[in-house]
CSV table of C-alpha atoms and ligand atoms in Angstrom, one decimal:
chain,number,residue,atom,x,y,z
B,22,MET,CA,0.0,0.0,0.0
B,23,ALA,CA,1.5,3.3,-1.0
B,24,LEU,CA,1.7,6.0,1.5
B,25,ILE,CA,0.6,8.8,-0.7
B,26,GLU,CA,-1.5,8.4,-3.8
B,27,LEU,CA,-2.1,11.4,-6.2
B,28,ASN,CA,-4.5,11.0,-9.0
B,29,GLY,CA,-5.1,13.6,-11.7
B,30,ILE,CA,-4.1,16.4,-9.3
B,31,THR,CA,-4.7,19.8,-11.1
B,32,ARG,CA,-4.4,23.2,-9.5
B,33,ILE,CA,-5.8,26.3,-11.4
B,34,TYR,CA,-5.1,29.7,-10.3
B,35,GLY,CA,-7.1,32.6,-11.3
B,36,GLU,CA,-9.8,32.3,-14.1
B,37,GLY,CA,-10.4,33.3,-17.6
B,38,GLU,CA,-7.7,35.0,-19.2
B,39,THR,CA,-5.4,35.1,-16.1
B,40,GLU,CA,-5.9,31.3,-15.5
B,41,VAL,CA,-2.7,29.6,-14.7
B,42,ARG,CA,-2.6,25.7,-14.6
B,43,ALA,CA,0.2,25.4,-12.0
B,44,LEU,CA,-0.5,21.6,-11.8
B,45,ASP,CA,-1.9,19.7,-15.0
B,46,GLY,CA,-3.0,16.1,-13.9
B,47,ILE,CA,-0.3,14.8,-11.6
B,48,ASP,CA,-0.4,11.1,-11.0
B,49,LEU,CA,2.0,9.9,-8.3
B,50,SER,CA,2.4,7.0,-6.0
B,51,ILE,CA,4.8,7.5,-3.1
B,52,GLU,CA,5.9,4.6,-0.7
B,53,ARG,CA,7.0,5.1,2.9
B,54,GLY,CA,10.7,5.6,3.2
B,55,GLU,CA,11.3,7.1,-0.3
B,56,ILE,CA,13.5,10.2,-0.5
B,57,ILE,CA,12.4,12.2,-3.5
B,58,ALA,CA,14.1,15.0,-5.2
B,59,LEU,CA,11.7,17.3,-7.1
B,60,LEU,CA,13.3,19.4,-9.8
B,61,GLY,CA,11.9,21.6,-12.8
B,62,PRO,CA,12.2,25.0,-14.1
B,63,SER,CA,10.9,28.0,-12.2
B,64,GLY,CA,7.2,28.2,-12.2
B,65,SER,CA,6.8,24.4,-13.1
B,66,GLY,CA,4.6,23.7,-10.1
B,67,LYS,CA,7.1,22.4,-7.5
B,68,THR,CA,5.8,24.6,-4.6
B,69,THR,CA,2.4,24.1,-5.6
B,70,LEU,CA,2.7,20.3,-5.3
B,71,LEU,CA,4.5,20.5,-2.0
B,72,ASN,CA,1.8,22.6,-0.7
B,73,ILE,CA,-0.9,20.3,-1.8
B,74,ILE,CA,0.8,17.2,-0.2
B,75,ALA,CA,1.2,19.4,2.9
B,76,ALA,CA,-2.6,20.1,2.8
B,77,LEU,CA,-1.7,23.9,2.9
B,78,ASP,CA,-3.5,24.2,-0.4
B,79,GLU,CA,-6.3,22.2,-2.2
B,80,PRO,CA,-6.3,20.8,-5.7
B,81,THR,CA,-8.9,22.2,-8.1
B,82,GLU,CA,-9.5,18.7,-9.5
B,83,GLY,CA,-8.1,15.2,-8.6
B,84,THR,CA,-7.7,13.1,-5.4
B,85,TYR,CA,-5.2,12.8,-2.7
B,86,SER,CA,-5.0,9.8,-0.5
B,87,PHE,CA,-2.7,9.3,2.5
B,88,GLU,CA,-2.3,5.7,4.0
B,89,SER,CA,-5.5,4.9,1.8
B,90,GLN,CA,-7.6,7.7,3.5
B,91,GLU,CA,-8.8,10.7,1.4
B,92,VAL,CA,-7.0,13.8,2.7
B,93,PRO,CA,-9.7,16.4,3.7
B,94,ASN,CA,-10.5,19.1,1.3
B,95,GLY,CA,-12.2,22.3,1.9
B,96,ASN,CA,-12.3,21.9,5.6
B,97,VAL,CA,-9.6,24.1,7.1
B,98,GLU,CA,-9.8,22.5,10.7
B,99,ALA,CA,-9.4,18.9,9.3
B,100,MET,CA,-6.6,19.9,7.0
B,101,THR,CA,-4.9,21.6,10.0
B,102,THR,CA,-5.2,18.5,12.0
B,103,PHE,CA,-3.8,16.4,9.2
B,104,ARG,CA,-0.9,18.5,8.9
B,105,ARG,CA,-0.1,18.6,12.6
B,106,GLU,CA,-0.2,14.8,12.6
B,107,ASN,CA,1.7,14.0,9.5
B,108,ILE,CA,3.6,16.7,7.9
B,109,GLY,CA,7.0,18.4,8.8
B,110,TYR,CA,7.5,21.4,6.4
B,111,ILE,CA,10.9,23.1,6.1
B,112,PHE,CA,10.5,26.4,4.4
B,113,GLN,CA,13.1,28.0,2.2
B,114,PHE,CA,13.7,30.9,4.6
B,115,PHE,CA,13.8,29.0,7.9
B,116,ASN,CA,11.0,30.9,9.5
B,117,LEU,CA,12.4,30.4,12.9
B,118,LEU,CA,11.0,32.8,15.6
B,119,GLY,CA,13.6,35.3,16.4
B,120,ASP,CA,12.5,35.8,20.0
B,121,LEU,CA,13.1,32.0,20.7
B,122,THR,CA,16.1,30.1,21.2
B,123,ALA,CA,16.9,27.2,19.1
B,124,LEU,CA,15.5,24.8,21.6
B,125,GLU,CA,12.4,26.9,22.2
B,126,ASN,CA,11.7,27.0,18.6
B,127,VAL,CA,11.8,23.3,18.4
B,128,LEU,CA,9.7,22.9,21.7
B,129,LEU,CA,7.1,25.4,20.2
B,130,VAL,CA,6.4,23.1,17.3
B,131,GLN,CA,6.1,20.1,19.6
B,132,GLU,CA,3.6,21.9,21.7
B,133,ILE,CA,1.6,23.0,18.7
B,134,ALA,CA,1.6,19.2,17.7
B,135,GLY,CA,0.6,18.2,21.3
B,136,VAL,CA,3.8,16.1,21.9
B,137,ARG,CA,6.0,18.2,24.3
B,138,ASP,CA,9.3,16.2,24.9
B,139,LYS,CA,12.4,18.3,26.0
B,140,GLU,CA,14.8,15.4,25.8
B,141,LEU,CA,13.7,14.6,22.3
B,142,ALA,CA,14.1,18.2,21.2
B,143,ILE,CA,17.6,18.2,22.8
B,144,SER,CA,18.6,15.0,21.1
B,145,GLN,CA,17.2,16.1,17.7
B,146,LEU,CA,19.4,19.3,17.9
B,147,LYS,CA,22.3,17.0,18.8
B,148,GLU,CA,21.4,14.8,15.7
B,149,VAL,CA,21.7,17.7,13.3
B,150,GLY,CA,25.1,18.7,14.9
B,151,LEU,CA,23.9,21.7,17.0
B,152,GLU,CA,24.7,20.3,20.6
B,153,GLY,CA,25.7,23.2,22.7
B,154,LEU,CA,23.8,25.7,20.7
B,155,GLU,CA,20.4,25.1,22.3
B,156,ASP,CA,20.2,28.5,23.9
B,157,ARG,CA,21.3,30.5,21.0
B,158,PHE,CA,18.9,32.8,19.2
B,159,PRO,CA,18.6,32.7,15.4
B,160,ALA,CA,20.4,35.9,15.1
B,161,GLN,CA,23.4,34.4,16.8
B,162,MET,CA,23.6,31.4,14.4
B,163,SER,CA,24.8,31.0,10.7
B,164,GLY,CA,22.4,30.3,7.8
B,165,GLY,CA,23.4,26.6,7.9
B,166,GLN,CA,22.8,26.4,11.7
B,167,ARG,CA,19.5,28.0,11.4
B,168,GLN,CA,18.5,25.8,8.6
B,169,ARG,CA,19.5,22.7,10.9
B,170,VAL,CA,17.4,24.2,13.6
B,171,ALA,CA,14.3,24.2,11.1
B,172,ILE,CA,15.2,20.5,10.3
B,173,ALA,CA,15.3,19.5,14.0
B,174,ARG,CA,12.1,21.4,14.5
B,175,SER,CA,10.4,19.7,11.6
B,176,LEU,CA,11.5,16.3,12.8
B,177,SER,CA,10.7,16.8,16.6
B,178,LYS,CA,7.0,16.5,16.1
B,179,LYS,CA,7.5,13.1,14.6
B,180,PRO,CA,6.0,13.6,11.2
B,181,ASN,CA,5.2,10.9,8.7
B,182,ILE,CA,6.5,12.9,5.8
B,183,ILE,CA,9.1,15.7,5.6
B,184,LEU,CA,8.7,18.3,2.9
B,185,GLY,CA,11.5,20.8,2.1
B,186,ASP,CA,11.3,23.7,-0.5
B,187,GLU,CA,14.7,24.6,-1.6
B,188,LEU,CA,15.9,24.0,1.9
B,189,THR,CA,19.5,24.6,0.9
B,190,GLY,CA,18.9,27.3,-1.7
B,191,ASN,CA,20.8,30.0,0.1
B,192,LEU,CA,23.6,27.9,1.5
B,193,ASP,CA,27.2,27.3,0.2
B,194,SER,CA,27.8,23.9,-1.2
B,195,GLU,CA,29.7,22.6,1.7
B,196,THR,CA,27.0,23.6,4.4
B,197,SER,CA,24.3,22.5,1.9
B,198,ASN,CA,26.0,19.0,1.9
B,199,GLN,CA,26.1,18.9,5.8
B,200,VAL,CA,22.5,19.9,6.0
B,201,MET,CA,21.5,17.3,3.4
B,202,ASP,CA,23.6,14.7,5.3
B,203,SER,CA,21.9,15.5,8.6
B,204,LEU,CA,18.4,15.4,7.0
B,205,ILE,CA,18.8,12.1,5.2
B,206,GLU,CA,20.5,10.3,7.8
B,207,THR,CA,17.8,11.2,10.4
B,208,CYS,CA,15.1,10.3,7.7
B,209,ARG,CA,16.5,6.9,7.0
B,210,GLU,CA,16.9,6.1,10.6
B,211,GLY,CA,13.2,7.0,11.3
B,212,ASP,CA,12.0,5.5,7.9
B,213,LEU,CA,10.6,8.7,7.1
B,214,THR,CA,9.3,9.8,3.7
B,215,THR,CA,11.0,12.9,2.3
B,216,MET,CA,10.2,15.2,-0.7
B,217,PHE,CA,12.7,18.0,-1.3
B,218,VAL,CA,12.5,20.7,-4.1
B,219,THR,CA,15.9,21.8,-5.4
B,220,HIS,CA,17.4,23.5,-8.4
B,221,ASP,CA,20.8,21.7,-7.8
B,222,THR,CA,20.9,18.6,-9.7
B,223,SER,CA,23.9,17.4,-7.6
B,224,LEU,CA,21.6,17.0,-4.6
B,225,THR,CA,19.9,14.1,-6.5
B,226,ARG,CA,22.5,11.8,-5.1
B,227,PHE,CA,20.8,12.2,-1.7
B,228,ALA,CA,17.5,10.9,-3.3
B,229,THR,CA,16.3,7.3,-3.9
B,230,ARG,CA,14.0,8.8,-6.7
B,231,VAL,CA,14.2,12.0,-8.9
B,232,ILE,CA,11.0,13.6,-10.4
B,233,ASN,CA,11.2,16.3,-12.9
B,234,LEU,CA,8.1,18.8,-13.5
B,235,ASP,CA,7.6,20.9,-16.4
B,236,SER,CA,4.5,23.1,-17.0
B,237,GLY,CA,2.6,21.4,-14.1
B,238,ARG,CA,3.3,17.8,-15.4
B,239,VAL,CA,5.7,15.0,-14.5
B,240,VAL,CA,8.1,14.8,-17.3
B,241,SER,CA,10.4,12.1,-15.8
B,242,ASP,CA,10.5,9.8,-12.7
B,243,GLU,CA,13.7,7.9,-12.1
B,244,PRO,CA,15.8,6.4,-9.6
B,245,GLY,CA,18.3,8.7,-7.7
B,246,GLY,CA,21.7,8.3,-6.5
B,247,LEU,CA,20.8,6.8,-3.2
B,248,SER,CA,18.8,3.9,-4.9
B,249,THR,CA,21.8,3.3,-7.1
B,250,MET,CA,24.1,2.8,-4.2
B,251,ALA,CA,21.5,0.8,-2.4
B,252,GLY,CA,21.1,-1.5,-5.5
B,253,GLN,CA,25.0,-1.7,-5.7
B,254,ALA,CA,25.3,-2.7,-2.1
B,255,ARG,CA,22.5,-5.4,-2.6
B,256,SER,CA,24.3,-6.9,-5.5
B,257,ALA,CA,27.6,-7.0,-3.7
B,258,ALA,CA,25.9,-8.7,-0.7
B,259,LYS,CA,24.6,-11.2,-3.1
B,260,ASP,CA,28.1,-11.7,-4.6
B,261,ILE,CA,29.5,-12.2,-1.2
B,262,ALA,CA,26.8,-14.6,-0.2
B,263,LYS,CA,27.4,-16.6,-3.4
B,264,GLY,CA,31.2,-16.5,-2.5
B,265,ALA,CA,30.6,-17.7,1.1
B,266,LYS,CA,28.3,-20.6,-0.1
B,267,ASN,CA,31.2,-21.8,-2.7
B,268,ILE,CA,33.7,-21.8,0.2
B,269,VAL,CA,31.2,-23.9,2.3
B,270,GLU,CA,30.8,-26.3,-0.5
B,271,SER,CA,34.6,-26.6,-1.1
B,272,ILE,CA,35.1,-27.0,2.8
B,273,LYS,CA,32.6,-29.9,2.6
B,274,ASP,CA,34.5,-31.5,-0.3
B,275,VAL,CA,37.7,-31.3,1.5
B,276,ALA,CA,36.1,-32.7,4.7
B,277,LYS,CA,34.5,-35.5,2.7
B,278,ASP,CA,38.0,-36.3,1.4
B,279,ILE,CA,39.6,-36.3,4.9
B,280,ILE,CA,36.9,-38.3,6.6
B,281,GLY,CA,36.6,-40.6,3.5
L,320,LIG,N1,-1.0,32.3,-5.7
L,320,LIG,C1,-0.9,32.3,-7.0
L,320,LIG,N2,-1.9,33.0,-7.8
L,320,LIG,C2,-1.6,32.9,-9.2
L,320,LIG,N3,-0.7,32.0,-9.7
L,320,LIG,C3,0.2,31.4,-9.0
L,320,LIG,C4,0.0,31.5,-7.5
L,320,LIG,N4,1.1,30.8,-7.0
L,320,LIG,C5,1.7,30.2,-8.1
L,320,LIG,N5,1.2,30.7,-9.2
L,320,LIG,C6,1.7,30.3,-10.6
L,320,LIG,O1,1.7,28.8,-10.6
L,320,LIG,C7,2.8,28.3,-11.4
L,320,LIG,C8,3.6,27.2,-10.4
L,320,LIG,O2,4.1,28.0,-9.5
L,320,LIG,P1,5.1,27.4,-8.3
L,320,LIG,O3,5.2,28.2,-7.3
L,320,LIG,O4,4.5,25.9,-8.0
L,320,LIG,O5,6.3,27.1,-9.1
L,320,LIG,P2,7.7,26.4,-8.7
L,320,LIG,O6,8.0,25.3,-9.7
L,320,LIG,O7,7.8,26.3,-7.3
L,320,LIG,O8,8.7,27.7,-9.1
L,320,LIG,P3,10.2,28.2,-8.5
L,320,LIG,O9,11.2,27.2,-8.8
L,320,LIG,O10,10.4,29.6,-9.1
L,320,LIG,O11,9.9,28.3,-7.0
L,320,LIG,C9,3.6,29.5,-11.8
L,320,LIG,O12,3.3,29.9,-13.1
L,320,LIG,C10,3.1,30.6,-10.8
L,320,LIG,O13,3.2,31.9,-11.5
L,321,LIG,MG1,8.8,27.2,-5.7
C-alpha cells in the first residue's frame, strides 16, 4: 500500500484570461521511506505540489490519499489536524521565531503538535550537529545552523513525511551537503518519507527517486543516487553470499576427502 496516492491532481489559479494551470494532472504513488528530489524550471509547479501534499493548499481537481484515506479538502480544521499529525515542512527561509532560542523553537512546534518532549528536542538538535547551541537565538547562528534548527524542528513533532522547499537554496555547497547529510541520515533512521525541491541537480545523489516537473506535469520519474548505491550494495551482498556458499561447498568436499 502506497503512503501517498495522487490521482489527476490539477491546480488552477485565477480564471479566464488570467488562468494559470500550476499543476496539470499529476499522478504519483509514493511509498514509505522514499526520498524524492523534485526538480523543474521556475514556475513548473514544485511549490504548488508540495503545498498540496502538505494540505496547505487544495487541488482544483483530482484526489489525494494518505495511507489509503482521502485527505480532507475544503475543511480548514481537518486540513490543519492532518498537517499537525503527519507533515514536517521546512521552508526556504527557515521561518524560525527570532525571539525564541533554538531549543524553544523546537519545543514550540512540539507543543503545537501536542507532543512536548524536551529530551527529544535536545537529542534532535544534537542529531543535526547543534549540540551546545540550544540556547542561541537565530540571530546568533549562521544560515546553515538556522536551517538545521528548522530541520530539527520539523522532525521533533515526529511527522510521517518531511517536505523541504529549496531548503539549501541559500547555503554554500559545503554547508548544503552537511544539511542534506543530517536530514537524510535522520530520515533513513526513522524510515521517514521525504520530498525536497531543489534546483541543484547534484543533490539528487541524496535521493532514492528523482522527479522532474515541467508546466505542471511529471516529465520524468527515475531512480536517484541513493537507490543506485543501495542497488550496488545489494548486488555486492549477493556476490559475497554466493562466494561464502562456494567456500562452504569446497570445505565440505575437503572434509569428505579427509573423513573418507
Ligand atoms: N497564488 C498564486 N496565484 C496565481 N498564480 C500562482 C500562484 N502561486 C503560483 N502561481 C503560478 O503557478 C505556477 C507554478 O508556481 P510554483 O510556485 O508552484 O512554481 P515553482 O516550480 O515552485 O517555481 P520556483 O522554482 O520559481 O519556486 C507559476 O506559473 C506561478 O506563477
Ligand atoms: Mg517554488
